PDB file of C-alpha atoms in Angstrom:
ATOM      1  CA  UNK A   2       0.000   0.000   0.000  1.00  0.00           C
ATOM      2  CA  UNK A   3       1.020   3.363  -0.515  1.00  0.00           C
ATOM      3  CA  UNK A   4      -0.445   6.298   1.237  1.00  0.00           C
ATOM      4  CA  UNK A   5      -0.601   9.613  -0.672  1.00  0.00           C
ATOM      5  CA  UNK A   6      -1.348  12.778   0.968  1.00  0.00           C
ATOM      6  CA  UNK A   7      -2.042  16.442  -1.397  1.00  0.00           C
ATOM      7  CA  UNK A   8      -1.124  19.727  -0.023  1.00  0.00           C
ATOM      8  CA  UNK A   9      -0.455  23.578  -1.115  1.00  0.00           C
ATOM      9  CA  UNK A  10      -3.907  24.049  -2.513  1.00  0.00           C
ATOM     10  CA  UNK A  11      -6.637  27.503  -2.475  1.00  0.00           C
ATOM     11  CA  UNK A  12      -7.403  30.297  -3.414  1.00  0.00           C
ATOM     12  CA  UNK A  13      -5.770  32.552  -5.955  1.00  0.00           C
ATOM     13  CA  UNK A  14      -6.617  35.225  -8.720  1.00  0.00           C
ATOM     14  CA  UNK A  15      -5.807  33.986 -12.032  1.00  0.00           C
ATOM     15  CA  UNK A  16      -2.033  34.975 -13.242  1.00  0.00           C
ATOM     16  CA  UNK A  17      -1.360  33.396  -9.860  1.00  0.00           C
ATOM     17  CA  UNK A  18       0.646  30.535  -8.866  1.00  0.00           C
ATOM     18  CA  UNK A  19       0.791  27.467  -6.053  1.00  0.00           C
ATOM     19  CA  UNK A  20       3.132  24.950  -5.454  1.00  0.00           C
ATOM     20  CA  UNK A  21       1.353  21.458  -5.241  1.00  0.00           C
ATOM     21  CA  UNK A  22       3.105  19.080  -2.781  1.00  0.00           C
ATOM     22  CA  UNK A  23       1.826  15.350  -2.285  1.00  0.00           C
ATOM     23  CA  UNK A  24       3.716  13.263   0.401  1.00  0.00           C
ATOM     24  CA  UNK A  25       3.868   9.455   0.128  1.00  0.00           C
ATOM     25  CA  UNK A  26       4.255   6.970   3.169  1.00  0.00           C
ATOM     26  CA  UNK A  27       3.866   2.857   2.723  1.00  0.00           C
ATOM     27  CA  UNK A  28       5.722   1.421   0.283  1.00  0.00           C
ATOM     28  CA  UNK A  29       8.914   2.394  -1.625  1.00  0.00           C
ATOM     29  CA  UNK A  30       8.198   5.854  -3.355  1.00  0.00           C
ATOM     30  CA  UNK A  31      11.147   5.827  -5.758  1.00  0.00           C
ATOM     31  CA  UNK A  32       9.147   2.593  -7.536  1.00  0.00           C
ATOM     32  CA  UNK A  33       6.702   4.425  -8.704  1.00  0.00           C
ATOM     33  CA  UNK A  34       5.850   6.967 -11.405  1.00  0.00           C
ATOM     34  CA  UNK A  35       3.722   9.595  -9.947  1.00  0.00           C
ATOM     35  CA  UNK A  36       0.466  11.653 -11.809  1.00  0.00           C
ATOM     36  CA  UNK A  37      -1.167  14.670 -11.326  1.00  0.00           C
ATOM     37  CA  UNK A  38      -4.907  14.427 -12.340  1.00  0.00           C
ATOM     38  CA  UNK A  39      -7.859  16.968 -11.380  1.00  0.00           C
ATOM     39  CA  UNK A  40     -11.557  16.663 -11.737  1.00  0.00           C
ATOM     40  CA  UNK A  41     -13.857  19.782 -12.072  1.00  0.00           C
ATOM     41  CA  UNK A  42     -17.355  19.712 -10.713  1.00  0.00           C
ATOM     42  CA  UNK A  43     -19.608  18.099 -13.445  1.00  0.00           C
ATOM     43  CA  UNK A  44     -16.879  16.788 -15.610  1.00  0.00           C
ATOM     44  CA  UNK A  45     -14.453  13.864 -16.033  1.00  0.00           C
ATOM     45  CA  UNK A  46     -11.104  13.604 -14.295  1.00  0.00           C
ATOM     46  CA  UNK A  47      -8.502  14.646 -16.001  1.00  0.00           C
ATOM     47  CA  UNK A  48      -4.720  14.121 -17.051  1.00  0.00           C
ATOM     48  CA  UNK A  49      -2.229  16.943 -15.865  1.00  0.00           C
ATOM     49  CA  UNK A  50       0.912  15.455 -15.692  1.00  0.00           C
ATOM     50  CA  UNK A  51       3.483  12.495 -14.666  1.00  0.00           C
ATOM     51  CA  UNK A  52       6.482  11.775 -13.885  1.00  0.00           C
ATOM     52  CA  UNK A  53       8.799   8.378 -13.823  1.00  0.00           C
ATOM     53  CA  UNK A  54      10.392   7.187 -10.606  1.00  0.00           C
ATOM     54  CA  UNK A  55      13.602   8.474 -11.439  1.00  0.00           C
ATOM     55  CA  UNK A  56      12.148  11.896 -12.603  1.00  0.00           C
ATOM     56  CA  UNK A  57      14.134  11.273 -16.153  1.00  0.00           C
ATOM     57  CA  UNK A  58      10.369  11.349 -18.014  1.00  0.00           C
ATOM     58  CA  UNK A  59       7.694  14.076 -17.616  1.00  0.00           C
ATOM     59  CA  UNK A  60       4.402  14.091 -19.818  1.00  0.00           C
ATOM     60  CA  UNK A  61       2.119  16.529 -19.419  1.00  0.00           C
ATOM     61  CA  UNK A  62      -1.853  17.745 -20.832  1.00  0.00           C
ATOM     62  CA  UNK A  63      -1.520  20.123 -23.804  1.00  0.00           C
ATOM     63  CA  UNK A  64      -3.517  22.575 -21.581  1.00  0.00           C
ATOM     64  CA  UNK A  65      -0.810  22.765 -19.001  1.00  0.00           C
ATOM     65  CA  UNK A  66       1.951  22.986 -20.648  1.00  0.00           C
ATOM     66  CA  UNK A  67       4.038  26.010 -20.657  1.00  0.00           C
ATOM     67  CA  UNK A  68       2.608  26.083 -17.059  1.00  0.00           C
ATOM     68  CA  UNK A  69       2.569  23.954 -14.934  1.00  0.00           C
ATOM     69  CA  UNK A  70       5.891  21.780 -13.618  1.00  0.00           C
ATOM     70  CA  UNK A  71       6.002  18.156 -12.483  1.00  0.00           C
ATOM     71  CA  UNK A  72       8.961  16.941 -10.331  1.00  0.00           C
ATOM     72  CA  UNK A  73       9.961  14.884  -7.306  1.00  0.00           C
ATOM     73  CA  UNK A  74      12.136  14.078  -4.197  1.00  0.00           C
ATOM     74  CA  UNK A  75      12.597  10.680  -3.421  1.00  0.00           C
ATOM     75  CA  UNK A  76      14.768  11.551  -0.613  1.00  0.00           C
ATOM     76  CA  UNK A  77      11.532  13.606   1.132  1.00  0.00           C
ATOM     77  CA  UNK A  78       8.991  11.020  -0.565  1.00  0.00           C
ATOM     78  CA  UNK A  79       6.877  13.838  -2.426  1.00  0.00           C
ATOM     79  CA  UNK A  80       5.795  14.988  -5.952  1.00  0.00           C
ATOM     80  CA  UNK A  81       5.595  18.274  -6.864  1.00  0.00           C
ATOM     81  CA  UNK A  82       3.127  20.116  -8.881  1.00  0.00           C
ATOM     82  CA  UNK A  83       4.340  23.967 -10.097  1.00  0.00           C
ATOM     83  CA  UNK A  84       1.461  25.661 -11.264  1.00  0.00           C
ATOM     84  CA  UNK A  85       2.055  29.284 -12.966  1.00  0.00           C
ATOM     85  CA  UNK A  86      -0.264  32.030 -14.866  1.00  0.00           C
ATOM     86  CA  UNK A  87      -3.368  30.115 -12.991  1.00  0.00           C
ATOM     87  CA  UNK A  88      -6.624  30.470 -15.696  1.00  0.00           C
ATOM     88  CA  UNK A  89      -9.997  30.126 -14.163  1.00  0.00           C
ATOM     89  CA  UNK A  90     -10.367  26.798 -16.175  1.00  0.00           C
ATOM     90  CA  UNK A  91      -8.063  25.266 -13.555  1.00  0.00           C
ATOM     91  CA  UNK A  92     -10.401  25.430 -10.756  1.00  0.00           C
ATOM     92  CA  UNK A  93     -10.546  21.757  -9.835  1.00  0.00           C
ATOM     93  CA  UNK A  94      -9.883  19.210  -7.158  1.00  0.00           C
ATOM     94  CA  UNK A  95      -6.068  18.295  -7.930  1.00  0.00           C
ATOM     95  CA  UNK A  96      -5.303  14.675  -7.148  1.00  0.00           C
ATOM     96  CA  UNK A  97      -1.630  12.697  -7.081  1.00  0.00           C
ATOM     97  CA  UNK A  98      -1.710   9.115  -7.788  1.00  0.00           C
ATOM     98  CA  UNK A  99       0.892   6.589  -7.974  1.00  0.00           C
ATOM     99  CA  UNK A 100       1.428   3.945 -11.383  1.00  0.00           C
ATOM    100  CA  UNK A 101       3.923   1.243 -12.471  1.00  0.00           C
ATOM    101  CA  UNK A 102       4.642   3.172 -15.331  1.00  0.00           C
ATOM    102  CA  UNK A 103       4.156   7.052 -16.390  1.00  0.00           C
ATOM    103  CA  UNK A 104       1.072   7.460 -18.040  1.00  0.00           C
ATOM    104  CA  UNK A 105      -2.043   9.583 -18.773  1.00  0.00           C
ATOM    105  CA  UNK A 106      -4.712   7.110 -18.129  1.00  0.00           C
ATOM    106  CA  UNK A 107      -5.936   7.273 -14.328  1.00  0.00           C
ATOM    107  CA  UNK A 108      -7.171   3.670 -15.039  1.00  0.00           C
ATOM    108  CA  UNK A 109      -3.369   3.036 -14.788  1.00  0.00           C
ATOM    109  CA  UNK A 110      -3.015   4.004 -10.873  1.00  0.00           C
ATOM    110  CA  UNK A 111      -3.143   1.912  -8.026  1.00  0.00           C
ATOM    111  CA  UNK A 112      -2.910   4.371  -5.050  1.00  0.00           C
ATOM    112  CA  UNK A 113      -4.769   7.797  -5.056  1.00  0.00           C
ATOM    113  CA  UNK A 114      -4.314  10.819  -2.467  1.00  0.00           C
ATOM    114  CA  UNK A 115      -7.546  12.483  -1.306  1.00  0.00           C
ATOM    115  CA  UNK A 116      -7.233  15.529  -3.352  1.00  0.00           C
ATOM    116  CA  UNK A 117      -6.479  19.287  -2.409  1.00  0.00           C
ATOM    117  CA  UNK A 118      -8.771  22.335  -4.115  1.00  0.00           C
ATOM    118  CA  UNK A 119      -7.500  25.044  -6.321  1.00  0.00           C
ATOM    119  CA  UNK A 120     -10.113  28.012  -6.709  1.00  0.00           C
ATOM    120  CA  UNK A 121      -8.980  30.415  -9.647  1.00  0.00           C
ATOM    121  CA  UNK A 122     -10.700  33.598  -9.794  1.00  0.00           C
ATOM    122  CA  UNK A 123     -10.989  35.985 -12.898  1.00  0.00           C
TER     123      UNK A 123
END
């Protein structure tokens, strides 16, 4: 089992920024990849971005990127999400999620964190 806990989220005027953490106890971090997804009231969850376990391959969503930074510590157990020039259209419940392998399909992951909200306002 791996535990996965999301932090660094609220409120912030769009052009804005927040630094996403999510902290991961249980089993060996560094043997997983690690995803960012978030899920908007009324629609589908969504792909942000991923990482690999050694942090040596990042994919992320064409609407991210440009934006928004995926790394990790495997030394402190966390992922990191940068998020820069905040739109409104990123209002959403931000979610990490641990996988074998990086990829963009949530079907993929095996652990999920609770989530932690980020409120963009025009």
């Amino acid at each position: 089992q791996v535990q996965l806990v999301e932090s660094g989220g609220g409120l912030v005027q769009a052009g804005g920024s927040l630094r996403l953490s999510c902290a991961a106890s249980g089993r060996t971090f560094s043997n997983y990849a690690m995803g960012w997804f978030r899920q908007a009231p009324g629609k589908e969850r969504e792909f942000v971005a991923a990482i690999s376990w050694s942090g040596g391959i990042t994919k992320s969503a064409d609407s991210v990127k440009g934006r928004f930074t995926i790394s990790r510590d495997n030394a402190k157990n966390t992922v990191y999400l940068q998020t820069l020039n905040l739109k409104p259209e990123d209002t959403a419940l931000y979610y990490c999620a641990a996988a074998t392998n990086v990829s963009p399909l949530a079907s993929l992951y095996h652990y999920w964190g609770q989530g932690t909200q980020v409120t963009v306002s025009s």
